Amino acid sequence: MLLMIYFLFFSLGQCSVDFNALLSFKDSVFDPSNSLSSWVNSSNPCIDSWYGVTCNPSTHRVTRLVLENLNLSGSTHALHHLSYLRLLSLKNNRFFSSSAVNLSSWRYLRHLYLRQNLFSGTFPVGISTLRRLHRLDLSHNNFHGEIPMTELTQLPFLLTLRLESNSFTGPLNSIASFSSMSDFNVSENKLSGEIPAWMSRFPVSSFEGNKDLCGQPLQSDCFNRTALPATIKKKIRHPQSKRLSNGVVLMIVAVDVVAVMAALVTITWCCYKYKCFSDGTQTEAMETKSGSTTKLQRRSGSREVEIEAEELVMFEGCKGFRKVGDLLKSSAELLGKGNVGTTYKVMTDGGDMVVVKRVRQRRRRRDVDGWLRIMGGLRHANIVGLIAYYNSKDELLLVYEFLSNGSLHSLLHG
């Protein structure tokens, strides 16, 4: 009897850990579609059917968490307390990591799907502790550094390893092979060196997009890459050519000088033509005179319709618009121009006033996304809140709250 009471209280205590972890996770993410509305403090995740949550009926511990295609954004740190997870799938969201992802607390995990998010940093630590892992999908993120092949080959049940479309570097060397693996892909990374012989059974598509990889099944021959340096080294050690005459040396120098000058002239001409082309074909339909009212719309041909259909990434306080087209077709007033970009005051169809900054100078898209999501979560009385943004290879639009009389000039001169 005492053992039954002890087991009951122990189970309830462990369930409370999962309950608190899920609520903490919900509070830390941005949920634009309110998909986690069933996760409330007055209910039980294992009894009241929380969205995406599955529990073990005996232990009342969370064993599966499936949150796919929900446009959720934020950190996944709180999920580390779900120590009895067997399956975790967060595919096609916007989760990111402020530090290296740690998998060591999920020692019972069998399936991990983090595809198509904004995770960054080195390969997740603690992978060797997941001895029961069958499927691992980290594709389409921004992980970098070397792939720990030695640790991965220690996972006896691993069937799937999807790492494509990241920024992994280094070789694919490993001591052992994955005898049971059937799904393997490391394409579109920055890997180098020779592909191990046991990997040659996978198709070419598993390795494409790594220009420094060689060996089967790729058509790139590793022998030619290693033989050339050896040949050059041999010639340096045993010089056989005669010394060049002064006339030949002068001719070579003259040709080099002419080639460099021609290259400089060509580069200068191309830059000039590019500037003229840009000024003539990609103008903005905004009045440069301060105070005028017009439309915040870019003339970019057929690309304009695609941009207008794109949805904004929204944060707290965003209302009255969801797509880029809602902003581009709204009435706008030029507030100012600077080195960074142009700022407009925009009135949406719902009558709300916002400030839109169109940024000129761009960085890598994934880097910008990570910083903007951190900025979108900041709220302070002395900080103008970022309520939405749109980021693509063609545009970067930042949408802020509008504060009347919020300029430095108004504060100084009333």
mmCIF file of C-alpha atoms in Angstrom:
data_model
loop_
_atom_site.group_PDB
_atom_site.id
_atom_site.type_symbol
_atom_site.label_atom_id
_atom_site.label_comp_id
_atom_site.label_asym_id
_atom_site.label_seq_id
_atom_site.Cartn_x
_atom_site.Cartn_y
_atom_site.Cartn_z
ATOM 1 C CA MET A 1 0.000 0.000 0.000
ATOM 2 C CA LEU A 2 2.781 2.395 0.903
ATOM 3 C CA LEU A 3 4.557 1.531 -2.346
ATOM 4 C CA MET A 4 1.425 2.355 -4.360
ATOM 5 C CA ILE A 5 1.019 5.713 -2.619
ATOM 6 C CA TYR A 6 4.706 6.501 -3.187
ATOM 7 C CA PHE A 7 4.450 5.594 -6.869
ATOM 8 C CA LEU A 8 1.305 7.743 -7.258
ATOM 9 C CA PHE A 9 2.948 10.820 -5.743
ATOM 10 C CA PHE A 10 6.135 10.205 -7.738
ATOM 11 C CA SER A 11 4.163 10.043 -11.010
ATOM 12 C CA LEU A 12 2.233 13.206 -10.196
ATOM 13 C CA GLY A 13 5.474 14.997 -9.393
ATOM 14 C CA GLN A 14 7.077 13.931 -12.672
ATOM 15 C CA CYS A 15 3.935 14.954 -14.596
ATOM 16 C CA SER A 16 4.173 18.379 -12.976
ATOM 17 C CA VAL A 17 7.678 18.754 -14.445
ATOM 18 C CA ASP A 18 6.338 18.201 -17.978
ATOM 19 C CA PHE A 19 3.338 20.466 -17.297
ATOM 20 C CA ASN A 20 5.556 23.356 -16.191
ATOM 21 C CA ALA A 21 7.976 22.786 -19.078
ATOM 22 C CA LEU A 22 5.203 22.992 -21.688
ATOM 23 C CA LEU A 23 3.710 26.159 -20.194
ATOM 24 C CA SER A 24 7.164 27.729 -20.003
ATOM 25 C CA PHE A 25 7.748 26.824 -23.653
ATOM 26 C CA LYS A 26 4.390 28.348 -24.648
ATOM 27 C CA ASP A 27 5.248 31.610 -22.849
ATOM 28 C CA SER A 28 8.618 31.845 -24.623
ATOM 29 C CA VAL A 29 7.387 31.467 -28.225
ATOM 30 C CA PHE A 30 5.486 33.726 -30.591
ATOM 31 C CA ASP A 31 2.296 31.995 -31.764
ATOM 32 C CA PRO A 32 0.639 34.168 -34.468
ATOM 33 C CA SER A 33 -2.127 31.649 -35.204
ATOM 34 C CA ASN A 34 -2.884 30.889 -31.519
ATOM 35 C CA SER A 35 -2.253 27.208 -32.229
ATOM 36 C CA LEU A 36 -1.396 26.487 -28.580
ATOM 37 C CA SER A 37 -4.664 27.879 -27.172
ATOM 38 C CA SER A 38 -5.481 24.494 -25.593
ATOM 39 C CA TRP A 39 -2.353 24.730 -23.412
ATOM 40 C CA VAL A 40 -3.900 26.390 -20.352
ATOM 41 C CA ASN A 41 -2.948 26.370 -16.696
ATOM 42 C CA SER A 42 -6.273 24.936 -15.567
ATOM 43 C CA SER A 43 -6.006 21.732 -17.612
ATOM 44 C CA ASN A 44 -3.793 18.665 -17.841
ATOM 45 C CA PRO A 45 -1.675 17.985 -20.967
ATOM 46 C CA CYS A 46 -2.151 14.233 -20.698
ATOM 47 C CA ILE A 47 -5.888 14.200 -19.906
ATOM 48 C CA ASP A 48 -7.286 17.247 -21.731
ATOM 49 C CA SER A 49 -5.671 16.636 -25.140
ATOM 50 C CA TRP A 50 -3.281 19.524 -25.530
ATOM 51 C CA TYR A 51 -2.516 20.211 -29.185
ATOM 52 C CA GLY A 52 0.453 18.179 -30.431
ATOM 53 C CA VAL A 53 1.079 16.483 -27.063
ATOM 54 C CA THR A 54 0.964 12.711 -26.466
ATOM 55 C CA CYS A 55 1.565 11.072 -23.076
ATOM 56 C CA ASN A 56 2.272 7.600 -21.783
ATOM 57 C CA PRO A 57 -1.021 6.472 -20.168
ATOM 58 C CA SER A 58 0.794 4.643 -17.372
ATOM 59 C CA THR A 59 3.419 7.190 -16.326
ATOM 60 C CA HIS A 60 1.589 10.364 -17.505
ATOM 61 C CA ARG A 61 4.874 11.598 -18.983
ATOM 62 C CA VAL A 62 5.009 13.425 -22.309
ATOM 63 C CA THR A 63 6.474 11.082 -24.945
ATOM 64 C CA ARG A 64 5.583 12.845 -28.241
ATOM 65 C CA LEU A 65 5.500 16.525 -29.189
ATOM 66 C CA VAL A 66 4.539 17.354 -32.796
ATOM 67 C CA LEU A 67 4.287 21.060 -33.690
ATOM 68 C CA GLU A 68 4.711 21.295 -37.473
ATOM 69 C CA ASN A 69 3.924 24.102 -39.966
ATOM 70 C CA LEU A 70 2.612 26.508 -37.294
ATOM 71 C CA ASN A 71 4.890 29.520 -37.956
ATOM 72 C CA LEU A 72 6.010 29.417 -34.316
ATOM 73 C CA SER A 73 9.146 31.344 -33.391
ATOM 74 C CA GLY A 74 11.309 31.527 -30.282
ATOM 75 C CA SER A 75 13.627 29.341 -28.210
ATOM 76 C CA THR A 76 13.188 25.620 -27.494
ATOM 77 C CA HIS A 77 15.219 25.644 -24.265
ATOM 78 C CA ALA A 78 12.233 24.818 -22.018
ATOM 79 C CA LEU A 79 11.654 21.537 -23.867
ATOM 80 C CA HIS A 80 14.865 20.076 -22.409
ATOM 81 C CA HIS A 81 12.873 19.227 -19.252
ATOM 82 C CA LEU A 82 10.725 16.749 -21.228
ATOM 83 C CA SER A 83 13.178 13.979 -20.416
ATOM 84 C CA TYR A 84 10.906 11.101 -21.550
ATOM 85 C CA LEU A 85 10.374 12.308 -25.123
ATOM 86 C CA ARG A 86 10.431 9.596 -27.785
ATOM 87 C CA LEU A 87 9.536 11.846 -30.715
ATOM 88 C CA LEU A 88 10.033 15.597 -31.216
ATOM 89 C CA SER A 89 9.021 17.243 -34.492
ATOM 90 C CA LEU A 90 9.216 21.037 -34.966
ATOM 91 C CA LYS A 91 9.433 21.040 -38.765
ATOM 92 C CA ASN A 92 8.712 24.166 -40.810
ATOM 93 C CA ASN A 93 8.670 26.790 -38.076
ATOM 94 C CA ARG A 94 10.980 29.677 -37.149
ATOM 95 C CA PHE A 95 12.650 28.414 -33.986
ATOM 96 C CA PHE A 96 16.156 29.660 -33.295
ATOM 97 C CA SER A 97 18.905 29.011 -30.741
ATOM 98 C CA SER A 98 20.821 31.626 -28.768
ATOM 99 C CA SER A 99 23.479 29.014 -27.893
ATOM 100 C CA ALA A 100 24.509 25.538 -29.044
ATOM 101 C CA VAL A 101 21.593 23.071 -29.090
ATOM 102 C CA ASN A 102 21.999 20.413 -26.365
ATOM 103 C CA LEU A 103 20.377 16.996 -26.862
ATOM 104 C CA SER A 104 21.777 15.175 -23.825
ATOM 105 C CA SER A 105 18.565 15.409 -21.745
ATOM 106 C CA TRP A 106 16.541 13.406 -24.319
ATOM 107 C CA ARG A 107 18.217 10.036 -23.826
ATOM 108 C CA TYR A 108 15.013 8.123 -24.793
ATOM 109 C CA LEU A 109 14.542 10.046 -28.053
ATOM 110 C CA ARG A 110 14.011 7.989 -31.214
ATOM 111 C CA HIS A 111 12.901 10.610 -33.742
ATOM 112 C CA LEU A 112 14.125 14.236 -33.939
ATOM 113 C CA TYR A 113 12.904 16.506 -36.760
ATOM 114 C CA LEU A 114 14.102 20.153 -36.725
ATOM 115 C CA ARG A 115 13.898 20.714 -40.493
ATOM 116 C CA GLN A 116 13.333 24.223 -41.930
ATOM 117 C CA ASN A 117 13.959 26.452 -38.912
ATOM 118 C CA LEU A 118 16.507 29.115 -37.954
ATOM 119 C CA PHE A 119 18.775 27.064 -35.693
ATOM 120 C CA SER A 120 22.447 28.030 -35.800
ATOM 121 C CA GLY A 121 25.733 27.232 -34.058
ATOM 122 C CA THR A 122 27.794 24.072 -34.203
ATOM 123 C CA PHE A 123 26.389 20.547 -34.491
ATOM 124 C CA PRO A 124 24.095 19.866 -31.470
ATOM 125 C CA VAL A 125 26.092 18.590 -28.501
ATOM 126 C CA GLY A 126 25.264 15.355 -26.695
ATOM 127 C CA ILE A 127 24.346 13.432 -29.844
ATOM 128 C CA SER A 128 26.300 10.364 -28.681
ATOM 129 C CA THR A 129 23.965 9.966 -25.656
ATOM 130 C CA LEU A 130 20.927 9.314 -27.886
ATOM 131 C CA ARG A 131 21.609 5.601 -28.204
ATOM 132 C CA ARG A 132 17.996 4.855 -29.223
ATOM 133 C CA LEU A 133 17.882 7.435 -32.052
ATOM 134 C CA HIS A 134 16.459 6.217 -35.389
ATOM 135 C CA ARG A 135 15.760 9.419 -37.355
ATOM 136 C CA LEU A 136 17.678 12.748 -37.258
ATOM 137 C CA ASP A 137 16.717 15.650 -39.546
ATOM 138 C CA LEU A 138 18.545 18.981 -39.061
ATOM 139 C CA SER A 139 18.246 20.093 -42.699
ATOM 140 C CA HIS A 140 17.554 23.641 -43.907
ATOM 141 C CA ASN A 141 18.980 25.476 -40.904
ATOM 142 C CA ASN A 142 22.202 27.422 -40.362
ATOM 143 C CA PHE A 143 24.365 24.962 -38.429
ATOM 144 C CA HIS A 144 28.096 25.220 -39.083
ATOM 145 C CA GLY A 145 31.388 23.553 -38.131
ATOM 146 C CA GLU A 146 32.381 19.928 -38.619
ATOM 147 C CA ILE A 147 29.981 16.968 -38.564
ATOM 148 C CA PRO A 148 30.913 14.605 -35.658
ATOM 149 C CA MET A 149 30.914 11.470 -37.810
ATOM 150 C CA THR A 150 32.747 9.420 -35.179
ATOM 151 C CA GLU A 151 30.008 10.099 -32.610
ATOM 152 C CA LEU A 152 27.224 9.499 -35.127
ATOM 153 C CA THR A 153 28.573 6.086 -36.114
ATOM 154 C CA GLN A 154 28.219 5.052 -32.459
ATOM 155 C CA LEU A 155 24.414 5.228 -32.755
ATOM 156 C CA PRO A 156 23.499 1.604 -33.556
ATOM 157 C CA PHE A 157 19.915 2.183 -34.735
ATOM 158 C CA LEU A 158 20.357 5.346 -36.841
ATOM 159 C CA LEU A 159 18.438 4.985 -40.136
ATOM 160 C CA THR A 160 18.096 8.613 -41.280
ATOM 161 C CA LEU A 161 20.646 11.454 -41.243
ATOM 162 C CA ARG A 162 19.483 14.605 -43.093
ATOM 163 C CA LEU A 163 21.894 17.555 -42.851
ATOM 164 C CA GLU A 164 21.418 19.240 -46.238
ATOM 165 C CA SER A 165 21.254 23.027 -46.725
ATOM 166 C CA ASN A 166 23.373 24.068 -43.749
ATOM 167 C CA SER A 167 26.929 25.454 -43.544
ATOM 168 C CA PHE A 168 28.837 22.393 -42.309
ATOM 169 C CA THR A 169 32.552 22.261 -43.149
ATOM 170 C CA GLY A 170 35.414 19.787 -43.014
ATOM 171 C CA PRO A 171 35.720 16.153 -44.146
ATOM 172 C CA LEU A 172 33.335 13.214 -43.851
ATOM 173 C CA ASN A 173 35.948 10.927 -42.292
ATOM 174 C CA SER A 174 34.694 8.222 -39.964
ATOM 175 C CA ILE A 175 36.239 5.100 -38.468
ATOM 176 C CA ALA A 176 33.149 2.921 -38.820
ATOM 177 C CA SER A 177 30.211 2.847 -41.241
ATOM 178 C CA PHE A 178 26.437 3.092 -40.834
ATOM 179 C CA SER A 179 25.503 -0.452 -41.737
ATOM 180 C CA SER A 180 21.771 0.112 -41.205
ATOM 181 C CA MET A 181 21.414 3.652 -42.618
ATOM 182 C CA SER A 182 19.013 4.007 -45.550
ATOM 183 C CA ASP A 183 18.465 7.788 -45.795
ATOM 184 C CA PHE A 184 21.564 10.039 -45.912
ATOM 185 C CA ASN A 185 21.971 13.585 -47.287
ATOM 186 C CA VAL A 186 24.677 16.228 -46.734
ATOM 187 C CA SER A 187 24.149 18.242 -49.936
ATOM 188 C CA GLU A 188 24.398 22.048 -50.129
ATOM 189 C CA ASN A 189 27.031 22.487 -47.415
ATOM 190 C CA LYS A 190 30.734 23.429 -47.484
ATOM 191 C CA LEU A 191 32.238 19.987 -46.977
ATOM 192 C CA SER A 192 35.627 18.994 -48.387
ATOM 193 C CA GLY A 193 37.863 15.976 -48.899
ATOM 194 C CA GLU A 194 37.213 12.458 -50.134
ATOM 195 C CA ILE A 195 33.890 10.680 -49.652
ATOM 196 C CA PRO A 196 34.415 7.456 -47.612
ATOM 197 C CA ALA A 197 33.983 4.273 -49.652
ATOM 198 C CA TRP A 198 30.984 3.040 -47.656
ATOM 199 C CA MET A 199 29.047 6.234 -48.503
ATOM 200 C CA SER A 200 29.336 5.621 -52.258
ATOM 201 C CA ARG A 201 26.134 3.533 -52.137
ATOM 202 C CA PHE A 202 24.083 6.717 -51.686
ATOM 203 C CA PRO A 203 23.001 8.746 -54.774
ATOM 204 C CA VAL A 204 24.786 11.798 -56.184
ATOM 205 C CA SER A 205 22.005 14.042 -54.827
ATOM 206 C CA SER A 206 23.169 13.218 -51.288
ATOM 207 C CA PHE A 207 26.460 15.083 -51.874
ATOM 208 C CA GLU A 208 25.744 17.783 -54.485
ATOM 209 C CA GLY A 209 26.500 21.410 -53.652
ATOM 210 C CA ASN A 210 29.844 20.701 -51.911
ATOM 211 C CA LYS A 211 32.379 21.925 -54.467
ATOM 212 C CA ASP A 212 35.372 20.620 -52.486
ATOM 213 C CA LEU A 213 34.071 17.053 -52.081
ATOM 214 C CA CYS A 214 35.455 14.362 -54.351
ATOM 215 C CA GLY A 215 35.160 10.633 -54.922
ATOM 216 C CA GLN A 216 32.301 8.269 -55.712
ATOM 217 C CA PRO A 217 29.439 8.716 -56.416
ATOM 218 C CA LEU A 218 30.501 12.238 -57.583
ATOM 219 C CA GLN A 219 32.273 12.623 -60.906
ATOM 220 C CA SER A 220 35.084 14.591 -59.269
ATOM 221 C CA ASP A 221 38.297 12.525 -59.098
ATOM 222 C CA CYS A 222 40.321 12.876 -55.903
ATOM 223 C CA PHE A 223 43.483 11.501 -57.598
ATOM 224 C CA ASN A 224 43.870 14.545 -59.853
ATOM 225 C CA ARG A 225 43.548 16.901 -56.879
ATOM 226 C CA THR A 226 46.294 15.223 -54.881
ATOM 227 C CA ALA A 227 48.635 14.406 -57.799
ATOM 228 C CA LEU A 228 49.041 17.985 -59.007
ATOM 229 C CA PRO A 229 50.673 19.363 -55.824
ATOM 230 C CA ALA A 230 53.023 16.351 -55.737
ATOM 231 C CA THR A 231 54.087 16.985 -59.322
ATOM 232 C CA ILE A 232 54.751 20.651 -58.642
ATOM 233 C CA LYS A 233 56.764 19.745 -55.542
ATOM 234 C CA LYS A 234 58.898 17.334 -57.584
ATOM 235 C CA LYS A 235 59.677 19.988 -60.171
ATOM 236 C CA ILE A 236 60.715 22.459 -57.508
ATOM 237 C CA ARG A 237 63.105 19.950 -55.970
ATOM 238 C CA HIS A 238 64.652 19.036 -59.357
ATOM 239 C CA PRO A 239 64.684 22.149 -61.569
ATOM 240 C CA GLN A 240 65.438 21.258 -65.197
ATOM 241 C CA SER A 241 64.413 24.375 -67.085
ATOM 242 C CA LYS A 242 66.985 26.914 -68.215
ATOM 243 C CA ARG A 243 67.164 30.408 -66.784
ATOM 244 C CA LEU A 244 64.995 32.905 -68.671
ATOM 245 C CA SER A 245 66.700 35.722 -70.555
ATOM 246 C CA ASN A 246 66.269 39.356 -69.509
ATOM 247 C CA GLY A 247 64.233 40.118 -72.615
ATOM 248 C CA VAL A 248 61.723 37.370 -71.883
ATOM 249 C CA VAL A 249 61.383 38.546 -68.258
ATOM 250 C CA LEU A 250 60.699 42.130 -69.395
ATOM 251 C CA MET A 251 58.101 40.893 -71.875
ATOM 252 C CA ILE A 252 56.305 38.887 -69.168
ATOM 253 C CA VAL A 253 56.263 41.887 -66.810
ATOM 254 C CA ALA A 254 54.918 44.153 -69.568
ATOM 255 C CA VAL A 255 52.138 41.705 -70.413
ATOM 256 C CA ASP A 256 51.192 41.432 -66.726
ATOM 257 C CA VAL A 257 51.021 45.222 -66.339
ATOM 258 C CA VAL A 258 48.809 45.567 -69.431
ATOM 259 C CA ALA A 259 46.527 42.768 -68.183
ATOM 260 C CA VAL A 260 46.126 44.397 -64.753
ATOM 261 C CA MET A 261 45.323 47.791 -66.306
ATOM 262 C CA ALA A 262 42.790 46.219 -68.655
ATOM 263 C CA ALA A 263 41.144 44.441 -65.743
ATOM 264 C CA LEU A 264 40.882 47.690 -63.752
ATOM 265 C CA VAL A 265 39.345 49.526 -66.717
ATOM 266 C CA THR A 266 36.842 46.704 -67.260
ATOM 267 C CA ILE A 267 35.819 46.639 -63.583
ATOM 268 C CA THR A 268 35.385 50.427 -63.525
ATOM 269 C CA TRP A 269 33.262 50.339 -66.669
ATOM 270 C CA CYS A 270 31.076 47.507 -65.318
ATOM 271 C CA CYS A 271 30.487 49.353 -62.024
ATOM 272 C CA TYR A 272 29.489 52.475 -63.945
ATOM 273 C CA LYS A 273 27.088 50.571 -66.186
ATOM 274 C CA TYR A 274 25.597 48.744 -63.196
ATOM 275 C CA LYS A 275 24.974 52.005 -61.375
ATOM 276 C CA CYS A 276 23.300 53.546 -64.409
ATOM 277 C CA PHE A 277 21.182 50.422 -64.884
ATOM 278 C CA SER A 278 20.153 50.360 -61.250
ATOM 279 C CA ASP A 279 19.246 54.056 -61.264
ATOM 280 C CA GLY A 280 17.188 53.642 -64.417
ATOM 281 C CA THR A 281 15.266 50.392 -63.863
ATOM 282 C CA GLN A 282 14.804 49.877 -60.120
ATOM 283 C CA THR A 283 13.464 53.228 -58.952
ATOM 284 C CA GLU A 284 11.130 53.547 -56.026
ATOM 285 C CA ALA A 285 7.706 55.118 -56.477
ATOM 286 C CA MET A 286 8.177 57.423 -53.477
ATOM 287 C CA GLU A 287 8.281 61.225 -53.545
ATOM 288 C CA THR A 288 11.609 62.568 -52.306
ATOM 289 C CA LYS A 289 10.037 65.746 -51.029
ATOM 290 C CA SER A 290 9.303 65.545 -47.291
ATOM 291 C CA GLY A 291 5.646 65.676 -46.319
ATOM 292 C CA SER A 292 4.177 64.445 -49.606
ATOM 293 C CA THR A 293 1.729 61.522 -49.645
ATOM 294 C CA THR A 294 2.053 58.601 -52.042
ATOM 295 C CA LYS A 295 2.209 54.782 -52.116
ATOM 296 C CA LEU A 296 4.977 52.683 -50.532
ATOM 297 C CA GLN A 297 5.448 50.569 -53.673
ATOM 298 C CA ARG A 298 8.519 49.345 -55.534
ATOM 299 C CA ARG A 299 8.646 49.170 -59.312
ATOM 300 C CA SER A 300 10.324 45.852 -59.944
ATOM 301 C CA GLY A 301 8.300 44.354 -62.797
ATOM 302 C CA SER A 302 6.910 40.858 -62.346
ATOM 303 C CA ARG A 303 8.676 40.522 -58.967
ATOM 304 C CA GLU A 304 6.345 43.148 -57.470
ATOM 305 C CA VAL A 305 3.321 40.820 -57.447
ATOM 306 C CA GLU A 306 5.319 38.087 -55.712
ATOM 307 C CA ILE A 307 6.554 40.487 -53.011
ATOM 308 C CA GLU A 308 3.039 41.813 -52.322
ATOM 309 C CA ALA A 309 1.765 38.250 -51.737
ATOM 310 C CA GLU A 310 4.447 37.497 -49.124
ATOM 311 C CA GLU A 311 3.424 37.505 -45.457
ATOM 312 C CA LEU A 312 5.163 39.611 -42.841
ATOM 313 C CA VAL A 313 6.816 38.119 -39.767
ATOM 314 C CA MET A 314 4.694 39.668 -37.007
ATOM 315 C CA PHE A 315 5.328 40.343 -33.333
ATOM 316 C CA GLU A 316 3.321 41.725 -30.407
ATOM 317 C CA GLY A 317 1.310 44.837 -31.313
ATOM 318 C CA CYS A 318 0.975 44.090 -35.039
ATOM 319 C CA LYS A 319 -2.577 44.541 -36.333
ATOM 320 C CA GLY A 320 -4.402 45.742 -39.421
ATOM 321 C CA PHE A 321 -2.066 44.098 -41.933
ATOM 322 C CA ARG A 322 -0.503 40.686 -42.601
ATOM 323 C CA LYS A 323 1.054 40.839 -46.070
ATOM 324 C CA VAL A 324 3.640 43.075 -47.702
ATOM 325 C CA GLY A 325 1.009 44.220 -50.177
ATOM 326 C CA ASP A 326 -1.058 45.716 -47.328
ATOM 327 C CA LEU A 327 1.836 48.120 -46.644
ATOM 328 C CA LEU A 328 2.859 48.758 -50.258
ATOM 329 C CA LYS A 329 -0.665 49.893 -51.190
ATOM 330 C CA SER A 330 -1.206 52.103 -48.123
ATOM 331 C CA SER A 331 -0.831 55.880 -48.034
ATOM 332 C CA ALA A 332 2.664 56.872 -46.955
ATOM 333 C CA GLU A 333 4.530 60.032 -46.006
ATOM 334 C CA LEU A 334 8.297 60.397 -46.360
ATOM 335 C CA LEU A 335 9.927 61.044 -42.974
ATOM 336 C CA GLY A 336 13.576 61.027 -43.973
ATOM 337 C CA LYS A 337 16.475 59.401 -45.787
ATOM 338 C CA GLY A 338 19.881 58.313 -44.525
ATOM 339 C CA ASN A 339 22.804 56.018 -45.224
ATOM 340 C CA VAL A 340 20.902 53.000 -43.867
ATOM 341 C CA GLY A 341 17.674 53.528 -45.784
ATOM 342 C CA THR A 342 14.429 55.495 -46.165
ATOM 343 C CA THR A 343 11.745 55.945 -43.489
ATOM 344 C CA TYR A 344 8.022 56.445 -44.114
ATOM 345 C CA LYS A 345 4.939 57.053 -42.000
ATOM 346 C CA VAL A 346 2.221 54.693 -43.267
ATOM 347 C CA MET A 347 -1.527 54.674 -42.564
ATOM 348 C CA THR A 348 -3.015 51.190 -42.979
ATOM 349 C CA ASP A 349 -6.509 50.477 -44.285
ATOM 350 C CA GLY A 350 -7.645 50.058 -40.681
ATOM 351 C CA GLY A 351 -6.560 53.602 -39.791
ATOM 352 C CA ASP A 352 -3.509 52.562 -37.742
ATOM 353 C CA MET A 353 -0.264 54.527 -38.096
ATOM 354 C CA VAL A 354 3.070 52.693 -38.335
ATOM 355 C CA VAL A 355 6.621 53.582 -39.355
ATOM 356 C CA VAL A 356 8.220 51.573 -42.185
ATOM 357 C CA LYS A 357 11.978 51.634 -42.810
ATOM 358 C CA ARG A 358 13.251 50.285 -46.126
ATOM 359 C CA VAL A 359 16.852 49.205 -45.565
ATOM 360 C CA ARG A 360 19.387 49.524 -48.376
ATOM 361 C CA GLN A 361 22.515 47.717 -47.210
ATOM 362 C CA ARG A 362 21.953 44.031 -46.652
ATOM 363 C CA ARG A 363 23.647 41.153 -44.798
ATOM 364 C CA ARG A 364 23.052 37.425 -45.121
ATOM 365 C CA ARG A 365 19.356 36.671 -44.816
ATOM 366 C CA ARG A 366 19.674 34.080 -42.039
ATOM 367 C CA ASP A 367 21.878 36.364 -39.936
ATOM 368 C CA VAL A 368 19.344 39.198 -40.286
ATOM 369 C CA ASP A 369 16.402 36.911 -39.398
ATOM 370 C CA GLY A 370 18.020 35.825 -36.141
ATOM 371 C CA TRP A 371 18.716 39.385 -34.961
ATOM 372 C CA LEU A 372 15.299 40.677 -36.003
ATOM 373 C CA ARG A 373 13.495 37.952 -34.039
ATOM 374 C CA ILE A 374 15.434 38.902 -30.941
ATOM 375 C CA MET A 375 14.571 42.602 -31.514
ATOM 376 C CA GLY A 376 10.910 41.701 -32.084
ATOM 377 C CA GLY A 377 10.711 40.165 -28.618
ATOM 378 C CA LEU A 378 12.094 43.254 -26.846
ATOM 379 C CA ARG A 379 9.550 45.499 -25.158
ATOM 380 C CA HIS A 380 10.585 48.503 -23.013
ATOM 381 C CA ALA A 381 9.157 51.941 -22.280
ATOM 382 C CA ASN A 382 12.217 53.630 -23.802
ATOM 383 C CA ILE A 383 12.493 51.409 -26.914
ATOM 384 C CA VAL A 384 10.325 51.754 -30.000
ATOM 385 C CA GLY A 385 8.984 48.236 -30.563
ATOM 386 C CA LEU A 386 9.582 46.293 -33.793
ATOM 387 C CA ILE A 387 6.123 44.875 -34.623
ATOM 388 C CA ALA A 388 6.802 43.200 -37.998
ATOM 389 C CA TYR A 389 9.343 42.752 -40.771
ATOM 390 C CA TYR A 390 9.758 41.286 -44.241
ATOM 391 C CA ASN A 391 13.125 39.901 -45.314
ATOM 392 C CA SER A 392 14.038 38.526 -48.737
ATOM 393 C CA LYS A 393 16.932 38.791 -51.166
ATOM 394 C CA ASP A 394 15.193 41.828 -52.743
ATOM 395 C CA GLU A 395 13.673 43.694 -49.789
ATOM 396 C CA LEU A 396 14.146 44.355 -46.084
ATOM 397 C CA LEU A 397 11.216 46.228 -44.538
ATOM 398 C CA LEU A 398 11.143 47.010 -40.797
ATOM 399 C CA VAL A 399 7.776 48.014 -39.283
ATOM 400 C CA TYR A 400 7.824 49.950 -35.980
ATOM 401 C CA GLU A 401 5.226 51.494 -33.709
ATOM 402 C CA PHE A 402 4.412 55.105 -34.609
ATOM 403 C CA LEU A 403 4.996 57.636 -31.810
ATOM 404 C CA SER A 404 3.548 61.091 -32.419
ATOM 405 C CA ASN A 405 6.034 63.900 -31.697
ATOM 406 C CA GLY A 406 8.628 61.201 -31.169
ATOM 407 C CA SER A 407 11.517 62.854 -33.008
ATOM 408 C CA LEU A 408 14.558 64.530 -31.472
ATOM 409 C CA HIS A 409 13.516 67.801 -33.138
ATOM 410 C CA SER A 410 10.107 67.704 -31.385
ATOM 411 C CA LEU A 411 11.682 67.056 -27.988
ATOM 412 C CA LEU A 412 14.143 69.950 -28.399
ATOM 413 C CA HIS A 413 11.796 72.534 -29.926
ATOM 414 C CA GLY A 414 8.380 71.445 -28.662
#
